[in-house]
Amino acid sequence: MSSLSIEEKGFWQDIVSTIAFFSPAVNSLQREFGIGSKDLLRKLGEEMGRRVSESMPLANLQDVLNHLSEVWQRRVLGRLGIVSRDPLTIIISDCSICGQLPGLGSVFECSFHEGFFKGLLSHRLKREVKVWQEVGVAGESGTWTRILKTDASL
């Protein structure tokens, strides 16, 4: 038996493996208590957004969003841009995740993206920021374009 802890073995580093491991328990509790996945994804997004904000030494919010745009492209998550500075309106197009939902056939709210930008902006601006999906349209390549509005400004 190894003397390394599960933290040292990296168990908690890979969210996909961790969720797969805990999924039978989480799914059971969700069904028992009526907790929707949409709510959980929003909370996961908020926490990730806050932690991303904490990890970025950039002081200027515009620089943070520019860096995230580069990350989105480099990680092949889609394209991230700013539609408006006041109110801050974010566009996510060619999303590599949303366009892959099998048999959806309609636009849905991406609670993860809403949560991510809520967590990031709330942490950066040191106040509770509201983020909501204003528009979602299907793209030619089967991907979605999302417009996320906020009550914040650059």
XYZ file of N, CA and C in Angstrom:
462
model
N 0.849 -1.184 0.000
C 0.000 0.000 0.000
C 0.888 1.238 0.000
N 0.539 2.209 -0.824
C 1.316 3.441 -0.955
C 1.081 4.346 0.250
N 2.129 5.063 0.631
C 1.997 5.986 1.765
C 1.623 7.396 1.308
N 1.471 7.602 0.003
C 1.067 8.905 -0.501
C -0.418 9.138 -0.244
N -0.758 10.362 0.124
C -2.162 10.700 0.335
C -2.848 10.868 -1.018
N -4.174 10.907 -0.991
C -4.875 11.078 -2.264
C -4.567 12.443 -2.873
N -4.265 13.439 -2.055
C -3.873 14.746 -2.587
C -2.547 14.646 -3.329
N -1.599 13.909 -2.751
C -0.284 13.750 -3.375
C -0.367 12.929 -4.665
N -1.349 12.066 -4.762
C -1.529 11.263 -5.967
C -2.282 12.035 -7.040
N -2.755 13.230 -6.717
C -3.437 14.074 -7.698
C -4.903 13.747 -7.906
N -5.507 13.005 -6.985
C -6.907 12.614 -7.139
C -7.817 13.820 -7.367
N -7.601 14.896 -6.649
C -8.493 16.058 -6.717
C -8.158 17.003 -7.869
N -7.098 16.752 -8.621
C -6.678 17.657 -9.685
C -7.545 17.570 -10.935
N -8.058 16.417 -11.245
C -8.807 16.184 -12.481
C -10.297 16.107 -12.155
N -11.038 17.161 -12.476
C -12.454 17.245 -12.117
C -13.280 16.146 -12.776
N -12.948 15.778 -13.987
C -13.736 14.763 -14.693
C -13.657 13.420 -13.965
N -12.449 13.012 -13.593
C -12.284 11.744 -12.872
C -12.932 11.807 -11.497
N -12.787 12.934 -10.842
C -13.367 13.091 -9.504
C -14.886 13.011 -9.574
N -15.483 13.710 -10.537
C -16.946 13.673 -10.679
C -17.412 12.258 -11.032
N -16.688 11.602 -11.919
C -17.066 10.232 -12.293
C -17.055 9.326 -11.061
N -16.068 9.504 -10.187
C -15.963 8.681 -8.986
C -17.142 8.931 -8.044
N -17.485 10.210 -7.841
C -18.534 10.561 -6.889
C -19.933 10.587 -7.518
N -20.021 10.422 -8.825
C -21.296 10.579 -9.509
C -22.432 9.705 -8.981
N -22.213 8.442 -8.617
C -23.349 7.670 -8.092
C -23.958 8.292 -6.829
N -23.115 8.784 -5.953
C -23.629 9.406 -4.721
C -24.280 10.750 -5.021
N -23.619 11.570 -5.844
C -24.158 12.893 -6.169
C -25.487 12.745 -6.896
N -25.543 11.857 -7.871
C -26.771 11.657 -8.631
C -27.907 11.200 -7.725
N -27.634 10.277 -6.828
C -28.654 9.805 -5.887
C -29.186 10.944 -5.022
N -28.275 11.747 -4.500
C -28.700 12.861 -3.647
C -29.462 13.913 -4.451
N -29.028 14.170 -5.680
C -29.748 15.104 -6.538
C -31.194 14.651 -6.717
N -31.372 13.398 -7.048
C -32.724 12.876 -7.282
C -33.548 12.872 -6.002
N -32.934 12.479 -4.920
C -33.661 12.409 -3.646
C -34.152 13.777 -3.197
N -33.307 14.813 -3.395
C -33.638 16.130 -2.863
C -33.974 17.167 -3.935
N -34.094 16.732 -5.188
C -34.512 17.626 -6.257
C -33.531 18.759 -6.552
N -32.240 18.460 -6.497
C -31.209 19.466 -6.770
C -30.798 19.320 -8.233
N -31.036 20.361 -9.011
C -30.756 20.303 -10.437
C -29.290 20.488 -10.775
N -28.873 19.874 -11.869
C -27.495 20.007 -12.342
C -27.173 21.444 -12.732
N -28.165 22.156 -13.257
C -27.971 23.550 -13.658
C -27.476 24.390 -12.467
N -28.091 24.180 -11.311
C -27.669 24.913 -10.113
C -26.244 24.541 -9.705
N -25.934 23.265 -9.785
C -24.592 22.818 -9.405
C -23.541 23.351 -10.368
N -23.846 23.358 -11.664
C -22.894 23.893 -12.642
C -22.687 25.391 -12.447
N -23.743 26.110 -12.089
C -23.607 27.542 -11.833
C -22.668 27.765 -10.630
N -22.855 26.986 -9.579
C -21.993 27.126 -8.393
C -20.548 26.731 -8.711
N -20.369 25.675 -9.501
C -19.023 25.278 -9.917
C -18.386 26.401 -10.725
N -19.147 26.986 -11.641
C -18.651 28.109 -12.436
C -18.262 29.291 -11.562
N -19.104 29.621 -10.576
C -18.798 30.744 -9.679
C -17.483 30.510 -8.945
N -17.325 29.323 -8.426
C -16.102 29.010 -7.674
C -14.884 29.042 -8.593
N -15.003 28.489 -9.795
C -13.878 28.524 -10.728
C -13.550 29.954 -11.135
N -14.574 30.762 -11.405
C -14.351 32.159 -11.769
C -13.638 32.929 -10.668
N -14.060 32.700 -9.427
C -13.417 33.376 -8.297
C -11.958 32.946 -8.180
N -11.718 31.655 -8.297
C -10.340 31.163 -8.170
C -9.455 31.611 -9.321
N -10.008 31.676 -10.521
C -9.250 32.193 -11.662
C -8.882 33.640 -11.391
N -9.835 34.417 -10.912
C -9.571 35.822 -10.595
C -8.471 35.950 -9.540
N -8.549 35.124 -8.511
C -7.527 35.154 -7.447
C -6.142 34.811 -7.988
N -6.091 33.942 -8.990
C -4.797 33.465 -9.485
C -4.156 34.410 -10.494
N -4.899 35.421 -10.936
C -4.377 36.322 -11.968
C -3.828 37.595 -11.343
N -2.535 37.860 -11.545
C -1.933 39.047 -10.956
C -2.312 40.345 -11.677
N -2.975 40.235 -12.814
C -3.341 41.423 -13.581
C -4.307 42.290 -12.773
N -4.020 43.582 -12.709
C -4.841 44.482 -11.903
C -6.037 45.019 -12.675
N -5.887 45.209 -13.953
C -6.897 45.840 -14.779
C -7.883 44.789 -15.288
N -9.181 45.043 -15.111
C -10.198 44.091 -15.545
C -10.152 43.855 -17.052
N -9.883 44.881 -17.829
C -9.766 44.715 -19.283
C -8.638 43.741 -19.616
N -7.498 43.855 -18.898
C -6.383 42.935 -19.125
C -6.766 41.503 -18.756
N -7.537 41.352 -17.688
C -7.998 40.019 -17.268
C -8.862 39.404 -18.372
N -9.813 40.174 -18.891
C -10.698 39.664 -19.936
C -9.934 39.386 -21.230
N -8.954 40.216 -21.551
C -8.108 39.964 -22.728
C -7.346 38.654 -22.562
N -6.799 38.445 -21.368
C -6.065 37.206 -21.100
C -7.000 35.994 -21.210
N -8.205 36.122 -20.662
C -9.164 35.023 -20.755
C -9.526 34.725 -22.206
N -9.613 35.765 -23.019
C -9.894 35.572 -24.436
C -8.794 34.730 -25.085
N -7.548 35.015 -24.716
C -6.418 34.232 -25.232
C -6.492 32.781 -24.738
N -6.846 32.604 -23.467
C -6.970 31.260 -22.896
C -8.073 30.492 -23.619
N -9.217 31.141 -23.834
C -10.350 30.494 -24.517
C -9.891 29.970 -25.873
N -9.122 30.789 -26.606
C -8.665 30.379 -27.931
C -7.610 29.274 -27.842
N -6.630 29.451 -26.964
C -5.546 28.472 -26.848
C -6.064 27.117 -26.398
N -7.045 27.104 -25.512
C -7.611 25.852 -24.990
C -8.753 25.319 -25.851
N -9.004 25.992 -26.952
C -10.037 25.617 -27.915
C -11.412 25.517 -27.236
N -11.720 26.526 -26.451
C -13.020 26.601 -25.784
C -14.012 27.416 -26.601
N -13.510 28.149 -27.576
C -14.339 29.033 -28.383
C -13.673 30.393 -28.460
N -14.471 31.386 -28.804
C -13.964 32.765 -28.863
C -14.707 33.595 -27.837
N -13.953 34.359 -27.097
C -14.499 35.202 -26.034
C -14.195 36.645 -26.379
N -15.192 37.494 -26.330
C -14.983 38.900 -26.651
C -15.913 39.802 -25.860
N -15.697 41.090 -26.002
C -16.502 42.109 -25.325
C -17.359 42.804 -26.381
N -18.656 42.836 -26.170
C -19.590 43.506 -27.071
C -19.781 44.954 -26.625
N -19.833 45.151 -25.306
C -20.072 46.476 -24.754
C -19.306 46.611 -23.437
N -18.820 47.815 -23.189
C -18.099 48.089 -21.934
C -19.045 48.568 -20.833
N -20.185 49.176 -21.222
C -21.114 49.712 -20.229
C -22.540 49.608 -20.744
N -23.291 48.631 -20.278
C -22.879 47.620 -19.316
C -21.963 46.580 -19.982
N -21.132 45.964 -19.168
C -20.230 44.946 -19.680
C -21.061 43.806 -20.271
N -20.828 43.539 -21.541
C -21.537 42.475 -22.248
C -20.492 41.610 -22.939
N -20.544 40.326 -22.662
C -19.542 39.368 -23.121
C -20.176 38.470 -24.178
N -19.412 38.166 -25.205
C -19.875 37.223 -26.220
C -18.955 36.003 -26.200
N -19.572 34.845 -26.244
C -18.829 33.594 -26.380
C -19.376 32.937 -27.642
N -18.510 32.756 -28.630
C -18.951 32.126 -29.879
C -18.096 30.902 -30.166
N -18.618 30.059 -31.019
C -17.964 28.789 -31.359
C -17.589 27.994 -30.113
N -18.487 27.990 -29.159
C -18.242 27.272 -27.900
C -18.092 25.782 -28.180
N -16.970 25.230 -27.770
C -16.687 23.824 -28.046
C -17.501 22.892 -27.157
N -18.119 23.426 -26.132
C -18.905 22.597 -25.222
C -20.373 22.608 -25.630
N -20.948 23.786 -25.730
C -22.389 23.916 -25.978
C -22.807 23.303 -27.300
N -21.961 23.355 -28.310
C -22.310 22.800 -29.606
C -22.264 21.290 -29.636
N -21.832 20.658 -28.550
C -21.677 19.206 -28.540
C -22.786 18.487 -27.784
N -23.771 19.216 -27.288
C -24.836 18.551 -26.555
C -25.710 17.755 -27.513
N -25.760 16.456 -27.339
C -26.479 15.613 -28.293
C -27.995 15.833 -28.244
N -28.589 15.979 -29.434
C -30.037 16.027 -29.551
C -30.724 17.185 -28.868
N -30.007 18.259 -28.566
C -30.627 19.362 -27.837
C -31.634 20.092 -28.720
N -31.195 20.547 -29.868
C -32.093 21.168 -30.816
C -32.625 22.532 -30.433
N -32.194 23.082 -29.321
C -32.636 24.424 -28.946
C -31.582 25.088 -28.070
N -31.743 26.387 -27.916
C -30.810 27.162 -27.102
C -31.111 26.921 -25.625
N -30.090 26.862 -24.827
C -30.275 26.711 -23.389
C -29.385 27.709 -22.670
N -29.695 27.980 -21.419
C -28.853 28.867 -20.618
C -27.618 28.093 -20.184
N -26.445 28.679 -20.396
C -25.225 28.026 -19.938
C -24.931 28.514 -18.528
N -25.408 27.772 -17.567
C -25.252 28.192 -16.183
C -23.784 28.187 -15.755
N -22.952 27.342 -16.364
C -21.528 27.336 -16.017
C -20.887 28.666 -16.404
N -21.111 29.130 -17.642
C -20.525 30.405 -18.072
C -21.069 31.566 -17.243
N -22.366 31.556 -16.976
C -22.943 32.609 -16.137
C -22.257 32.627 -14.774
N -22.120 31.451 -14.172
C -21.477 31.360 -12.865
C -20.016 31.763 -12.904
N -19.309 31.326 -13.953
C -17.887 31.641 -14.076
C -17.667 33.154 -14.084
N -18.411 33.857 -14.927
C -18.205 35.305 -15.017
C -18.763 36.040 -13.806
N -19.788 35.491 -13.182
C -20.277 36.087 -11.932
C -19.191 35.990 -10.855
N -18.581 34.816 -10.714
C -17.537 34.629 -9.710
C -16.322 35.494 -9.988
N -15.890 35.517 -11.245
C -14.715 36.298 -11.629
C -14.955 37.795 -11.411
N -16.071 38.304 -11.934
C -16.350 39.741 -11.834
C -16.646 40.167 -10.402
N -17.382 39.355 -9.667
C -17.689 39.695 -8.272
C -16.408 39.796 -7.450
N -15.488 38.860 -7.677
C -14.219 38.901 -6.947
C -13.405 40.125 -7.358
N -13.315 40.371 -8.651
C -12.518 41.499 -9.163
C -13.068 42.845 -8.717
N -14.388 42.980 -8.773
C -15.011 44.274 -8.484
C -15.402 44.425 -7.008
N -15.190 43.365 -6.239
C -15.468 43.376 -4.791
C -16.913 43.744 -4.475
N -17.812 43.215 -5.308
C -19.252 43.352 -5.076
C -19.963 42.235 -5.820
N -21.175 41.966 -5.451
C -21.968 40.944 -6.136
C -22.362 41.452 -7.523
N -21.940 40.746 -8.555
C -22.252 41.122 -9.933
C -23.292 40.143 -10.477
N -24.296 40.680 -11.139
C -25.309 39.836 -11.784
C -24.876 39.562 -13.223
N -25.025 38.305 -13.634
C -24.696 37.889 -15.003
C -25.849 37.019 -15.498
N -26.326 37.309 -16.694
C -27.395 36.511 -17.269
C -27.204 36.398 -18.773
N -27.725 35.315 -19.307
C -27.644 35.108 -20.757
C -28.767 35.893 -21.408
N -28.389 36.761 -22.309
C -29.363 37.574 -23.031
C -29.804 36.894 -24.321
N -28.857 36.341 -25.061
C -29.147 35.751 -26.367
C -28.297 34.502 -26.533
N -28.839 33.539 -27.191
C -28.080 32.363 -27.584
C -28.571 31.933 -28.948
N -27.679 31.818 -29.893
C -28.078 31.428 -31.247
C -27.186 30.309 -31.751
N -27.754 29.453 -32.563
C -26.983 28.352 -33.141
C -26.109 28.877 -34.258
N -24.858 28.432 -34.268
C -23.930 28.816 -35.319
C -23.956 27.814 -36.467
N -23.316 28.166 -37.558
C -23.292 27.300 -38.738
C -22.582 25.976 -38.458
N -21.596 25.999 -37.586
C -20.818 24.789 -37.333
C -21.454 23.912 -36.249
N -22.683 24.241 -35.842
C -23.336 23.462 -34.796
C -22.961 23.928 -33.402
N -22.232 25.042 -33.313
C -21.860 25.575 -32.003
C -22.804 26.716 -31.657
N -22.732 27.163 -30.430
C -23.618 28.219 -29.943
C -22.853 29.512 -29.757
N -23.541 30.612 -29.984
C -23.018 31.927 -29.634
C -23.873 32.447 -28.497
N -23.223 32.898 -27.451
C -23.925 33.385 -26.266
C -23.570 34.832 -26.008
N -24.562 35.596 -25.637
C -24.343 36.970 -25.181
C -24.661 36.975 -23.701
N -23.669 37.289 -22.891
C -23.858 37.365 -21.446
C -23.843 38.833 -21.029
N -24.918 39.284 -20.430
C -25.002 40.661 -19.937
C -24.683 40.672 -18.458
N -24.189 41.829 -18.004
C -23.869 41.977 -16.584
C -24.367 43.335 -16.109
N -24.333 43.534 -14.814
C -24.633 44.865 -14.258
C -23.328 45.580 -13.886
N -22.238 45.189 -14.531
C -20.919 45.782 -14.285
C -20.490 46.593 -15.502
N -19.436 47.370 -15.333
C -18.858 48.146 -16.421
C -17.349 48.021 -16.390
N -16.735 48.205 -17.551
C -15.268 48.230 -17.625
C -14.780 49.639 -17.370
